[in-house]
Short mmCIF file of C-alpha atoms in Angstrom, two decimals:
data_model
loop_
_atom_site.label_atom_id
_atom_site.label_comp_id
_atom_site.label_asym_id
_atom_site.label_seq_id
_atom_site.Cartn_x
_atom_site.Cartn_y
_atom_site.Cartn_z
CA MET A 1324 0.75 -53.03 127.31
CA GLU A 1325 3.57 -51.60 124.70
CA TYR A 1326 6.16 -52.71 127.32
CA TYR A 1327 5.18 -56.42 127.30
CA LYS A 1328 5.06 -56.87 123.86
CA PRO A 1329 8.68 -57.92 123.70
CA PHE A 1330 8.21 -60.13 126.89
CA LEU A 1331 5.10 -61.90 125.13
CA VAL A 1332 6.95 -62.21 121.97
CA ILE A 1333 9.70 -63.91 123.86
CA LEU A 1334 7.62 -65.65 126.07
CA SER A 1335 5.72 -67.22 123.23
CA CYS A 1336 8.96 -68.20 121.34
CA ALA A 1337 10.07 -69.92 124.48
CA VAL A 1338 6.76 -71.75 125.03
CA VAL A 1339 6.54 -73.00 121.48
CA VAL A 1340 10.13 -73.94 121.03
CA GLY A 1341 9.70 -76.02 124.39
CA ILE A 1342 6.47 -77.72 122.87
CA ILE A 1343 8.23 -78.43 119.82
CA SER A 1344 11.33 -80.01 121.81
CA ILE A 1345 8.74 -82.47 123.54
CA ILE A 1346 7.21 -83.52 120.46
CA PHE A 1347 10.51 -83.77 119.03
CA VAL A 1348 11.61 -86.35 121.79
CA LEU A 1349 8.30 -88.23 121.38
CA ARG A 1350 8.54 -88.49 117.85
CA TRP A 1351 12.31 -89.58 118.41
CA VAL A 1352 11.39 -92.35 120.57
CA LEU A 1353 7.89 -93.19 119.44
CA TYR A 1354 8.85 -93.39 115.69
CA TYR A 1355 12.56 -94.16 115.63
CA GLN A 1356 13.55 -95.93 119.07
CA GLY A 1357 10.79 -98.34 119.43
CA GLY A 1358 8.10 -96.59 121.70
CA LEU A 1359 8.06 -96.56 125.52
CA ALA A 1360 7.64 -99.20 128.08
CA TRP A 1361 8.57 -100.22 131.76
CA ASN A 1362 10.37 -103.25 130.90
CA GLY A 1363 14.06 -103.36 131.33
CA GLY A 1364 14.38 -102.92 127.99
CA LEU A 1365 15.26 -100.06 125.27
CA ALA A 1366 11.67 -98.98 125.58
CA GLU A 1367 12.40 -98.55 129.28
CA PHE A 1368 15.26 -96.45 128.60
CA ASN A 1369 13.35 -94.00 126.14
CA TRP A 1370 11.43 -92.42 129.19
CA HIS A 1371 14.84 -91.16 130.02
CA PRO A 1372 15.06 -88.57 127.21
CA VAL A 1373 11.35 -88.02 127.29
CA LEU A 1374 11.18 -87.31 131.07
CA ASN A 1375 14.26 -85.14 131.14
CA ILE A 1376 13.57 -82.96 128.19
CA SER A 1377 9.83 -82.34 129.02
CA GLY A 1378 10.16 -82.20 133.08
CA PHE A 1379 13.88 -81.41 133.94
CA ILE A 1380 14.10 -79.09 131.15
CA VAL A 1381 10.97 -77.59 129.64
CA LEU A 1382 9.12 -77.52 133.27
CA GLN A 1383 11.80 -76.37 134.84
CA GLY A 1384 12.51 -73.61 132.73
CA LEU A 1385 8.81 -72.57 133.04
CA ALA A 1386 9.49 -72.89 136.84
CA ILE A 1387 12.19 -70.43 136.59
CA ILE A 1388 9.95 -67.66 134.68
CA VAL A 1389 6.43 -68.18 136.56
CA TYR A 1390 7.16 -65.15 138.51
CA ARG A 1391 7.64 -63.00 135.30
CA LEU A 1392 4.08 -63.55 134.32
CA PRO A 1393 2.36 -60.55 134.48
CA TRP A 1394 -1.15 -62.13 134.72
CA SER A 1395 0.34 -64.06 137.80
CA TRP A 1396 0.83 -60.81 139.61
CA ARG A 1397 -2.65 -60.83 141.06
CA CYS A 1398 -1.67 -63.81 143.10
CA SER A 1399 0.01 -63.31 146.30
CA LYS A 1400 3.43 -63.82 146.44
CA LEU A 1401 2.81 -67.18 148.75
CA THR A 1402 0.69 -68.63 146.15
CA MET A 1403 3.38 -67.94 143.45
CA LYS A 1404 6.30 -69.48 145.76
CA LEU A 1405 4.10 -72.60 146.04
CA ILE A 1406 3.52 -72.87 142.21
CA HIS A 1407 7.20 -72.23 141.74
CA ALA A 1408 7.95 -74.87 144.27
CA SER A 1409 5.46 -77.38 143.14
CA LEU A 1410 6.67 -76.97 139.05
CA ASN A 1411 10.03 -77.59 140.50
CA LEU A 1412 9.06 -80.65 142.53
CA VAL A 1413 7.50 -82.01 139.43
CA ALA A 1414 10.48 -81.24 137.31
CA PHE A 1415 12.57 -83.21 140.00
CA ILE A 1416 10.25 -86.33 140.26
CA PHE A 1417 10.29 -86.55 136.47
CA ALA A 1418 14.09 -86.32 136.66
CA VAL A 1419 14.41 -88.83 139.20
CA VAL A 1420 12.11 -91.31 137.51
CA ALA A 1421 14.35 -90.64 134.25
CA THR A 1422 17.28 -91.54 136.09
CA VAL A 1423 15.70 -94.84 137.63
CA ALA A 1424 14.62 -95.87 134.02
CA VAL A 1425 18.22 -95.62 132.77
CA PHE A 1426 19.82 -97.44 135.81
CA ASP A 1427 17.08 -100.18 135.21
CA PHE A 1428 18.10 -100.35 131.66
CA HIS A 1429 21.84 -100.69 132.50
CA ASN A 1430 21.49 -103.21 134.95
CA ALA A 1431 19.15 -105.39 132.88
CA ALA A 1432 21.58 -105.17 129.79
CA LYS A 1433 24.83 -105.41 132.08
CA ILE A 1434 26.10 -102.05 131.03
CA PRO A 1435 27.91 -100.32 133.72
CA ASN A 1436 26.41 -97.51 135.58
CA MET A 1437 28.08 -94.07 136.13
CA TYR A 1438 31.21 -94.39 133.96
CA SER A 1439 30.42 -91.05 131.27
CA LEU A 1440 30.56 -87.42 131.68
CA HIS A 1441 26.88 -87.46 131.13
CA SER A 1442 26.28 -89.41 133.88
CA TRP A 1443 28.51 -87.65 136.06
CA VAL A 1444 27.34 -84.10 135.55
CA GLY A 1445 23.82 -85.58 135.41
CA LEU A 1446 23.71 -87.13 138.72
CA ALA A 1447 25.57 -84.05 140.01
CA ALA A 1448 22.40 -81.85 138.62
CA VAL A 1449 19.87 -84.28 139.90
CA ILE A 1450 21.62 -84.01 143.73
CA GLN A 1451 22.05 -80.31 143.30
CA TYR A 1452 18.37 -80.09 142.25
CA CYS A 1453 17.14 -81.73 145.21
CA LEU A 1454 19.21 -79.67 147.55
CA GLN A 1455 18.00 -76.55 145.87
CA LEU A 1456 14.45 -77.76 146.37
CA VAL A 1457 15.20 -78.53 150.17
CA LEU A 1458 16.67 -75.16 150.88
CA GLY A 1459 14.45 -73.20 149.05
CA VAL A 1460 11.40 -74.68 150.69
CA GLY A 1461 13.18 -74.39 153.82
CA LEU A 1462 14.03 -70.77 153.41
CA TYR A 1463 11.14 -69.42 151.57
CA LEU A 1464 7.78 -71.39 152.67
CA VAL A 1465 8.72 -72.31 155.92
CA PRO A 1466 7.19 -69.59 158.45
CA PHE A 1467 9.27 -67.43 160.62
CA MET A 1468 12.55 -67.82 158.70
CA PRO A 1469 14.71 -64.59 159.46
CA VAL A 1470 14.52 -62.21 156.69
CA SER A 1471 18.10 -61.69 156.96
CA TRP A 1472 18.56 -65.20 156.18
CA LYS A 1473 16.08 -65.31 153.13
CA MET A 1474 18.08 -62.09 151.58
CA ALA A 1475 21.52 -63.53 151.93
CA PHE A 1476 20.86 -66.69 150.32
CA MET A 1477 18.63 -65.31 147.38
CA PRO A 1478 21.25 -64.38 144.97
CA ILE A 1479 22.98 -68.08 145.74
CA HIS A 1480 19.00 -69.38 145.06
CA VAL A 1481 18.70 -67.43 141.83
CA TYR A 1482 22.56 -68.10 140.44
CA SER A 1483 22.27 -71.62 141.50
CA GLY A 1484 19.01 -72.20 139.83
CA LEU A 1485 20.17 -70.80 136.67
CA ILE A 1486 23.42 -72.52 136.46
CA LEU A 1487 21.47 -75.62 137.18
CA PHE A 1488 19.09 -75.10 134.15
CA SER A 1489 21.89 -74.48 132.07
CA SER A 1490 23.77 -77.66 133.04
CA VAL A 1491 20.96 -80.05 132.55
CA ILE A 1492 20.63 -78.70 129.19
CA ALA A 1493 24.59 -79.27 128.72
CA VAL A 1494 23.73 -82.92 130.10
CA ALA A 1495 21.12 -83.41 127.51
CA LEU A 1496 23.43 -82.58 124.73
CA MET A 1497 25.94 -84.76 125.68
CA GLY A 1498 23.12 -87.71 126.19
CA ILE A 1499 21.98 -87.16 122.65
CA THR A 1500 25.71 -87.19 121.41
CA GLU A 1501 26.23 -90.88 123.45
CA LYS A 1502 22.79 -92.17 122.28
CA LEU A 1503 23.33 -91.13 118.51
CA ILE A 1504 26.56 -92.84 118.53
CA PHE A 1505 25.41 -95.89 120.25
CA SER A 1506 22.18 -96.44 118.56
CA LEU A 1507 22.94 -95.56 115.03
CA ASN A 1508 24.81 -98.50 113.41
CA ASN A 1509 23.88 -98.70 109.37
CA PRO A 1510 24.02 -96.07 108.50
CA LYS A 1511 26.21 -94.51 111.31
CA TYR A 1512 25.87 -91.13 113.03
CA LYS A 1513 28.72 -89.83 110.66
CA ASP A 1514 26.44 -90.71 107.84
CA LEU A 1515 23.81 -88.31 109.11
CA PRO A 1516 20.81 -90.38 108.43
CA PRO A 1517 17.34 -88.55 108.81
CA GLU A 1518 17.18 -89.88 112.53
CA ALA A 1519 20.66 -88.01 113.21
CA VAL A 1520 19.35 -84.91 111.57
CA PHE A 1521 16.17 -84.84 113.52
CA VAL A 1522 17.83 -85.41 117.08
CA ASN A 1523 20.64 -82.93 115.94
CA ILE A 1524 17.62 -80.43 115.45
CA LEU A 1525 15.87 -81.68 118.94
CA GLY A 1526 19.43 -80.59 120.69
CA LEU A 1527 19.52 -77.16 118.91
CA LEU A 1528 15.96 -76.48 119.95
CA LEU A 1529 16.80 -77.10 123.65
CA VAL A 1530 19.85 -74.44 123.38
CA VAL A 1531 17.34 -72.20 121.96
CA TYR A 1532 14.81 -72.78 124.89
CA GLY A 1533 17.69 -72.30 127.40
CA ALA A 1534 18.59 -69.19 125.88
CA LEU A 1535 15.07 -67.48 125.59
CA ILE A 1536 14.37 -68.49 129.32
CA LEU A 1537 17.77 -67.04 130.56
CA TRP A 1538 17.06 -63.98 128.67
CA ILE A 1539 13.51 -63.78 130.44
CA ALA A 1540 14.80 -64.44 133.59
CA THR A 1541 17.79 -61.93 133.63
CA ARG A 1542 15.91 -59.05 132.50
CA GLN A 1543 15.60 -56.92 135.73
CA SER A 1544 12.60 -54.89 133.96
CA TRP A 1545 10.63 -57.77 133.75
CA LYS A 1546 10.71 -59.03 137.46
CA ARG A 1547 7.62 -59.31 139.50
CA PRO A 1548 7.20 -55.86 141.47
CA ASN A 1549 7.16 -56.03 145.09
CA ASP A 1550 3.70 -56.67 146.99
CA GLN A 1551 3.64 -53.07 148.23
CA THR A 1552 3.96 -51.45 144.55
CA LEU A 1553 1.23 -54.09 143.41
CA HIS A 1554 -1.06 -53.38 146.23
CA SER A 1555 -0.83 -49.31 145.96
CA LEU A 1556 -1.59 -49.93 141.85
CA ASN A 1557 -4.43 -52.12 142.83
CA SER A 1558 -5.88 -49.59 145.16
CA ASP A 1559 -5.75 -47.06 142.66
CA GLY A 1560 -7.22 -49.25 139.58
CA GLY A 1561 -9.55 -51.57 140.99
CA GLY A 1562 -11.10 -53.08 144.10
CA GLU A 1563 -10.52 -56.01 146.44
CA ASP A 1564 -12.26 -58.39 144.10
CA GLY A 1565 -9.29 -57.86 141.62
CA THR A 1566 -11.83 -57.32 138.88
CA LYS A 1567 -9.73 -54.39 137.61
CA VAL A 1568 -6.51 -55.53 138.27
CA GLY A 1569 -5.88 -56.14 134.50
CA PRO A 1570 -5.84 -52.10 133.72
CA ALA A 1571 -3.86 -51.80 137.05
CA LEU A 1572 -1.35 -53.84 135.41
CA SER A 1573 -1.50 -52.43 132.38
CA GLN A 1574 -0.67 -48.98 134.00
CA LEU A 1575 2.24 -50.54 135.78
CA SER A 1576 3.66 -51.95 132.20
CA ASP A 1577 3.42 -48.52 130.96
CA ALA A 1578 5.09 -47.03 133.95
CA ALA A 1579 7.57 -49.56 133.84
CA GLU A 1580 8.99 -47.75 130.63
CA GLY A 1581 9.95 -44.93 132.13
CA GLU A 1582 11.48 -43.51 135.07
CA ASP A 1583 8.54 -43.20 137.26
CA PHE A 1584 8.41 -47.13 137.77
CA GLY A 1585 12.10 -47.39 138.72
CA GLU A 1586 11.11 -44.55 141.26
CA VAL A 1587 8.06 -46.60 142.75
CA ARG A 1588 10.12 -49.43 143.12
CA LYS A 1589 12.92 -47.88 144.69
CA ARG A 1590 10.38 -46.28 147.47
CA SER A 1591 8.87 -49.92 148.24
CA ASN A 1592 9.71 -52.21 150.56
CA LYS A 1593 13.66 -53.09 150.29
CA TYR A 1594 13.58 -56.47 151.88
CA ASP A 1595 10.28 -57.59 150.09
CA ASP A 1596 12.00 -56.53 146.77
CA GLN A 1597 15.34 -58.71 147.64
CA VAL A 1598 13.84 -61.58 148.86
CA ASN A 1599 11.51 -62.19 145.95
CA MET B 1176 39.56 -54.56 151.53
CA GLU B 1177 36.98 -56.52 153.44
CA TYR B 1178 34.54 -56.26 150.77
CA TYR B 1179 36.92 -57.96 148.21
CA LYS B 1180 37.94 -60.82 150.05
CA PRO B 1181 35.08 -63.08 148.43
CA PHE B 1182 35.78 -61.66 145.13
CA LEU B 1183 39.80 -62.62 145.47
CA VAL B 1184 38.73 -65.95 146.65
CA ILE B 1185 36.30 -66.71 143.73
CA LEU B 1186 39.04 -65.18 141.19
CA SER B 1187 41.49 -66.99 142.77
CA CYS B 1188 39.62 -70.48 142.17
CA ALA B 1189 38.64 -69.85 138.90
CA VAL B 1190 42.09 -69.09 137.73
CA VAL B 1191 43.57 -71.98 139.38
CA VAL B 1192 40.54 -74.30 137.78
CA GLY B 1193 41.30 -72.63 134.52
CA ILE B 1194 45.14 -73.51 134.51
CA ILE B 1195 44.52 -77.22 136.07
CA SER B 1196 42.10 -77.40 133.09
CA ILE B 1197 44.91 -76.50 130.37
CA ILE B 1198 47.34 -78.80 132.41
CA PHE B 1199 44.76 -81.70 132.17
CA VAL B 1200 44.11 -81.21 128.39
CA LEU B 1201 47.98 -80.98 127.71
CA ARG B 1202 48.43 -84.14 129.79
CA TRP B 1203 45.43 -85.86 127.92
CA VAL B 1204 46.78 -85.23 124.26
CA LEU B 1205 50.53 -85.32 125.24
CA TYR B 1206 50.45 -88.64 127.58
CA TYR B 1207 47.36 -90.54 126.34
CA GLN B 1208 46.87 -89.43 122.64
CA GLY B 1209 49.95 -89.17 121.02
CA GLY B 1210 50.95 -85.65 121.27
CA LEU B 1211 50.79 -82.70 118.98
CA ALA B 1212 51.84 -81.94 115.28
CA TRP B 1213 50.20 -80.27 112.14
CA ASN B 1214 50.59 -83.64 110.04
CA GLY B 1215 46.73 -84.06 109.07
CA GLY B 1216 46.94 -87.00 111.53
CA LEU B 1217 45.71 -87.65 115.10
CA ALA B 1218 48.42 -85.40 116.42
CA GLU B 1219 46.75 -82.33 114.63
CA PHE B 1220 43.34 -83.26 115.84
CA ASN B 1221 44.56 -82.93 119.23
CA TRP B 1222 45.23 -79.13 118.74
CA HIS B 1223 41.27 -79.17 118.50
CA PRO B 1224 40.62 -79.59 122.24
CA VAL B 1225 44.05 -77.85 123.48
CA LEU B 1226 43.24 -74.68 121.63
CA ASN B 1227 39.61 -74.54 122.44
CA ILE B 1228 40.02 -75.27 125.95
CA SER B 1229 42.71 -72.88 126.52
CA GLY B 1230 41.50 -69.90 124.28
CA PHE B 1231 37.94 -70.44 123.50
CA ILE B 1232 36.98 -71.26 127.24
CA VAL B 1233 40.05 -70.19 129.65
CA LEU B 1234 41.00 -67.11 127.81
CA GLN B 1235 37.35 -65.94 126.82
CA GLY B 1236 36.34 -66.42 130.79
CA LEU B 1237 39.18 -64.03 131.54
CA ALA B 1238 38.38 -61.54 128.94
CA ILE B 1239 34.69 -61.55 130.28
CA ILE B 1240 35.77 -60.56 133.66
CA VAL B 1241 38.65 -58.38 132.95
CA TYR B 1242 36.51 -55.23 133.71
CA ARG B 1243 35.87 -56.69 137.46
CA LEU B 1244 39.46 -56.94 138.30
CA PRO B 1245 39.83 -53.75 141.06
CA TRP B 1246 43.48 -53.22 140.12
CA SER B 1247 42.50 -52.57 136.55
CA TRP B 1248 40.27 -49.69 137.53
CA ARG B 1249 43.17 -47.40 137.35
CA CYS B 1250 43.35 -48.04 133.68
CA SER B 1251 41.17 -45.69 131.69
CA LYS B 1252 37.69 -47.46 130.06
CA LEU B 1253 39.38 -47.31 126.46
CA THR B 1254 42.32 -49.13 127.76
CA MET B 1255 40.05 -51.72 129.26
CA LYS B 1256 37.80 -51.94 126.29
CA LEU B 1257 41.05 -52.75 124.22
CA ILE B 1258 42.38 -55.42 126.55
CA HIS B 1259 38.61 -57.10 126.55
CA ALA B 1260 38.62 -56.89 122.87
CA SER B 1261 42.22 -58.00 122.19
CA LEU B 1262 41.55 -61.04 124.63
CA ASN B 1263 38.38 -62.02 123.05
CA LEU B 1264 40.29 -61.67 119.48
CA VAL B 1265 43.09 -63.87 120.72
CA ALA B 1266 40.40 -66.68 122.06
CA PHE B 1267 38.66 -66.04 118.55
CA ILE B 1268 41.79 -67.33 116.61
CA PHE B 1269 42.55 -70.20 119.26
CA ALA B 1270 38.92 -71.15 118.06
CA VAL B 1271 39.36 -70.77 114.21
CA VAL B 1272 42.70 -72.52 114.49
CA ALA B 1273 40.95 -75.47 116.52
CA THR B 1274 38.15 -75.47 114.10
CA VAL B 1275 40.66 -75.86 110.98
CA ALA B 1276 42.82 -78.63 112.75
CA VAL B 1277 39.62 -80.77 113.07
CA PHE B 1278 38.17 -80.12 109.25
CA ASP B 1279 42.30 -81.11 108.31
CA PHE B 1280 42.12 -84.19 110.25
CA HIS B 1281 38.63 -85.07 108.99
CA ASN B 1282 39.43 -84.43 105.52
CA ALA B 1283 42.71 -86.39 105.75
CA ALA B 1284 41.02 -89.18 107.36
CA LYS B 1285 37.91 -89.21 104.98
CA ILE B 1286 35.81 -88.71 107.98
CA PRO B 1287 32.92 -86.49 107.22
CA ASN B 1288 32.37 -83.17 108.38
CA MET B 1289 29.72 -81.38 110.26
CA TYR B 1290 27.41 -84.47 111.02
CA SER B 1291 27.34 -84.17 114.96
CA LEU B 1292 25.53 -81.91 117.28
CA HIS B 1293 28.88 -81.07 118.73
CA SER B 1294 29.95 -79.78 115.49
CA TRP B 1295 26.59 -77.95 114.57
CA VAL B 1296 26.42 -76.11 117.84
CA GLY B 1297 30.22 -75.60 117.95
CA LEU B 1298 30.42 -74.01 114.45
CA ALA B 1299 27.25 -71.51 115.44
CA ALA B 1300 29.46 -70.81 118.60
CA VAL B 1301 32.27 -69.85 116.58
CA ILE B 1302 30.34 -67.64 113.94
CA GLN B 1303 28.24 -65.88 116.86
CA TYR B 1304 31.66 -65.26 118.55
CA CYS B 1305 32.96 -63.38 115.23
CA LEU B 1306 29.57 -61.87 114.99
CA GLN B 1307 29.77 -60.58 118.88
CA LEU B 1308 33.58 -59.28 118.14
CA VAL B 1309 32.67 -57.22 115.17
CA LEU B 1310 29.32 -55.86 116.55
CA GLY B 1311 31.42 -55.10 119.99
CA VAL B 1312 34.27 -53.42 118.20
CA GLY B 1313 32.09 -51.66 115.89
CA LEU B 1314 29.67 -50.18 118.56
CA TYR B 1315 32.20 -50.05 121.49
CA LEU B 1316 35.67 -48.82 119.84
CA VAL B 1317 34.68 -46.97 116.92
CA PRO B 1318 34.52 -43.29 117.90
CA PHE B 1319 31.39 -41.16 117.33
CA MET B 1320 29.07 -44.19 117.50
CA PRO B 1321 25.72 -42.68 119.13
CA VAL B 1322 25.59 -43.36 123.01
CA SER B 1323 21.87 -44.27 122.09
CA TRP B 1324 23.12 -47.29 120.27
CA LYS B 1325 25.61 -48.17 122.66
CA MET B 1326 23.30 -48.22 125.50
CA ALA B 1327 20.48 -50.21 123.57
CA PHE B 1328 23.01 -52.79 122.54
CA MET B 1329 24.56 -53.38 125.90
CA PRO B 1330 22.19 -55.87 127.31
CA ILE B 1331 22.17 -57.92 124.17
CA HIS B 1332 26.03 -57.72 124.25
CA VAL B 1333 26.49 -58.99 127.81
CA TYR B 1334 23.81 -61.62 127.48
CA SER B 1335 25.01 -62.80 124.36
CA GLY B 1336 28.56 -63.00 125.72
CA LEU B 1337 27.51 -65.20 128.70
CA ILE B 1338 25.31 -67.59 126.52
CA LEU B 1339 28.21 -67.92 124.07
CA PHE B 1340 30.53 -68.63 127.11
CA SER B 1341 28.27 -71.32 128.60
CA SER B 1342 27.31 -72.75 125.16
CA VAL B 1343 30.98 -73.35 124.33
CA ILE B 1344 31.46 -75.23 127.64
CA ALA B 1345 28.39 -77.27 126.72
CA VAL B 1346 30.20 -78.00 123.23
CA ALA B 1347 33.20 -79.09 124.81
CA LEU B 1348 31.58 -81.50 127.22
CA MET B 1349 29.96 -82.95 124.06
CA GLY B 1350 33.64 -83.05 122.24
CA ILE B 1351 34.73 -84.80 125.34
CA THR B 1352 32.13 -87.15 124.96
CA GLU B 1353 32.50 -88.20 121.44
CA LYS B 1354 36.39 -88.49 121.65
CA LEU B 1355 36.16 -90.72 124.36
CA ILE B 1356 33.66 -93.07 122.92
CA PHE B 1357 35.68 -93.21 119.65
CA SER B 1358 39.02 -93.31 121.04
CA LEU B 1359 38.92 -95.79 123.80
CA ASN B 1360 38.66 -99.25 122.75
CA ASN B 1361 40.30 -101.82 124.62
CA PRO B 1362 39.37 -100.94 127.32
CA LYS B 1363 36.21 -99.16 126.52
CA TYR B 1364 34.74 -95.89 127.74
CA LYS B 1365 32.18 -97.96 129.63
CA ASP B 1366 34.99 -99.84 131.38
CA LEU B 1367 36.28 -96.45 132.90
CA PRO B 1368 39.84 -96.94 132.19
CA PRO B 1369 42.23 -94.08 133.78
CA GLU B 1370 42.13 -91.91 130.54
CA ALA B 1371 38.37 -92.10 131.00
CA VAL B 1372 38.48 -91.12 134.64
CA PHE B 1373 40.99 -88.16 133.80
CA VAL B 1374 39.18 -86.58 131.00
CA ASN B 1375 35.63 -87.15 132.95
CA ILE B 1376 37.57 -84.89 135.65
CA LEU B 1377 38.61 -82.45 132.74
CA GLY B 1378 35.06 -82.06 132.05
CA LEU B 1379 33.98 -81.36 135.73
CA LEU B 1380 36.77 -78.57 135.82
CA LEU B 1381 35.23 -76.98 132.79
CA VAL B 1382 31.76 -76.84 134.46
CA VAL B 1383 33.23 -75.44 137.52
CA TYR B 1384 35.26 -72.78 135.75
CA GLY B 1385 32.28 -71.91 133.89
CA ALA B 1386 30.06 -71.70 137.07
CA LEU B 1387 33.00 -69.66 138.67
CA ILE B 1388 33.32 -67.09 135.72
CA LEU B 1389 29.30 -66.67 135.65
CA TRP B 1390 29.27 -65.96 139.42
CA ILE B 1391 31.93 -63.10 139.07
CA ALA B 1392 30.35 -61.72 135.70
CA THR B 1393 26.81 -61.26 137.37
CA ARG B 1394 27.84 -60.07 140.53
CA GLN B 1395 26.41 -56.38 140.16
CA SER B 1396 28.60 -55.13 143.27
CA TRP B 1397 31.75 -56.23 141.68
CA LYS B 1398 30.94 -54.27 138.46
CA ARG B 1399 33.46 -51.52 137.68
CA PRO B 1400 32.43 -47.95 138.75
CA ASN B 1401 31.76 -45.67 136.49
CA ASP B 1402 34.62 -43.26 135.13
CA GLN B 1403 33.29 -40.05 137.16
CA THR B 1404 32.96 -42.15 140.71
CA LEU B 1405 36.68 -43.29 139.94
CA HIS B 1406 37.99 -39.99 139.20
CA SER B 1407 36.37 -38.34 142.19
CA LEU B 1408 37.68 -40.91 144.47
CA ASN B 1409 41.29 -40.73 142.66
CA SER B 1410 40.91 -36.96 143.26
CA ASP B 1411 40.36 -37.39 147.08
CA GLY B 1412 42.64 -40.08 147.19
CA GLY B 1413 45.63 -39.29 145.16
CA GLY B 1414 46.96 -37.46 142.57
CA GLU B 1415 47.06 -37.37 138.62
CA ASP B 1416 50.26 -39.62 138.82
CA GLY B 1417 48.20 -42.47 140.14
CA THR B 1418 50.60 -43.36 143.05
CA LYS B 1419 47.79 -43.14 145.34
CA VAL B 1420 45.16 -44.86 143.35
CA GLY B 1421 45.61 -48.02 145.69
CA PRO B 1422 44.33 -46.47 148.70
CA ALA B 1423 41.55 -44.59 146.69
CA LEU B 1424 40.60 -48.18 145.51
CA SER B 1425 40.65 -49.36 149.20
CA GLN B 1426 38.56 -46.42 150.28
CA LEU B 1427 36.06 -47.58 147.32
CA SER B 1428 36.07 -51.22 148.20
CA ASP B 1429 35.11 -50.26 151.94
CA ALA B 1430 32.64 -47.59 150.67
CA ALA B 1431 31.00 -50.43 148.41
CA GLU B 1432 29.83 -52.45 151.63
CA GLY B 1433 27.34 -49.89 152.71
CA GLU B 1434 24.62 -47.50 151.41
CA ASP B 1435 26.92 -44.71 150.36
CA PHE B 1436 28.99 -46.48 147.38
CA GLY B 1437 25.48 -47.33 145.94
CA GLU B 1438 24.57 -43.57 146.30
CA VAL B 1439 27.58 -42.40 144.76
CA ARG B 1440 26.99 -44.64 141.76
CA LYS B 1441 23.57 -43.53 141.58
CA ARG B 1442 24.39 -40.02 141.27
CA SER B 1443 27.04 -40.47 138.73
CA ASN B 1444 26.65 -40.36 134.98
CA LYS B 1445 23.86 -42.74 134.07
CA TYR B 1446 25.04 -43.22 130.20
CA ASP B 1447 28.30 -43.97 131.25
CA ASP B 1448 27.02 -46.71 133.79
CA GLN B 1449 24.79 -48.40 131.31
CA VAL B 1450 26.94 -48.37 128.08
CA ASN B 1451 29.95 -49.99 130.18
#
């Protein structure tokens, strides 16, 4: 497992930073901002950062890298696609409810909607995420879709997913900036009270989380090998019941350090490699 | 040149969006915000968005993709490295002067420095950019640096550059949000006066510019071929004087559509490919 030590370190850091971010946003709204409720007031607004950070950022990040987890390679590609799509669907539902919360709050408080750059880029991200989900499911989960279509769309699907994820983090940073300016009055944001420091750190955590997820997602050597490669290693290292898949994956990990793994991948099914 | 049509279209869009962004920020500060000066007042602050958008964003974006320009492939790798480093150095100087401008303004107006998330992430980006420049020059422009070091550091250099570029755009979006909230009073930002719409559009332009640059930078097929490949094509298609490099590059473009170009690249110098 030599090869996967850096992967496991980076993955652990990402998970820890993601969990700390969720704890931070919960502490922010529960301790500093009056808690959570669904009453049209500030406590309903508070669902907006909580759901967006936990769902639209942390969960979306995990959905992006779910194919990279070596222990998921014993699952079929279809299973992994379903998990990837489901996590993204849950993240999308979180984002929609978060958007409803802020519209409700604005309407009740007679604050105009959709005036800020935060709201413009944020709503664009929610709409693009919806489109990404619909196209992703349509192309990669609907049976009998032509392989040529899957292949042609894959670079756009991956690129669009990563840009969306980065944009959502940028939107969150704008949202934090807005909220701290509007909600801190005595002392003000510029006086840097404890809440400002605490939420600024939350912003930094989101940047670090994004950077870690993007590092994992863009390492070619950490990609899930195609099914043919996995099948041949499973056949060598274990039976159909998968009890010896662990050692087989370990061999794969070791092989991936040298040229041999690259050669195995080159020989294997090109289409499968590209559409996954 | 069939293969480069999409490249040229995306590149042209990026350049046009970059130029429009610079025009927008100039119109913002000259028409809405009282112009430019170096007097410790608001007009000095105005250098902050102008220099950051033109230098730290638009110029940095061009520095990132400069290796991708096919007409630059007739230049030696060393020349291109010098151009890449010089553009980044100019962008860094713009960023430093932009930072000095805002500190000067804050100090004169007795506004605290470094309290906002914008300033935290922004200063971190300037420092990381400096580090990226020093390490980049040290590793790739200082002669006799071991190839193994160059290779080991290249994935980090590329990743760090792209994360930095994305972070700077996120910082700009936070800066725009702050500035519109603080500077618009009657009518306020929430009333969406023409200036707010105009600057929100500037924010959208920066997101689009970032997305276009990242698309260009992450297409493997648009990478500059290694020197050995270029040399062999130049030998087939033209002489040492480079007068027939154009047709040679045209052959390369055509070849790049099929498997042959990939094969040529696979056969060529592996080290060269990886450290470039």
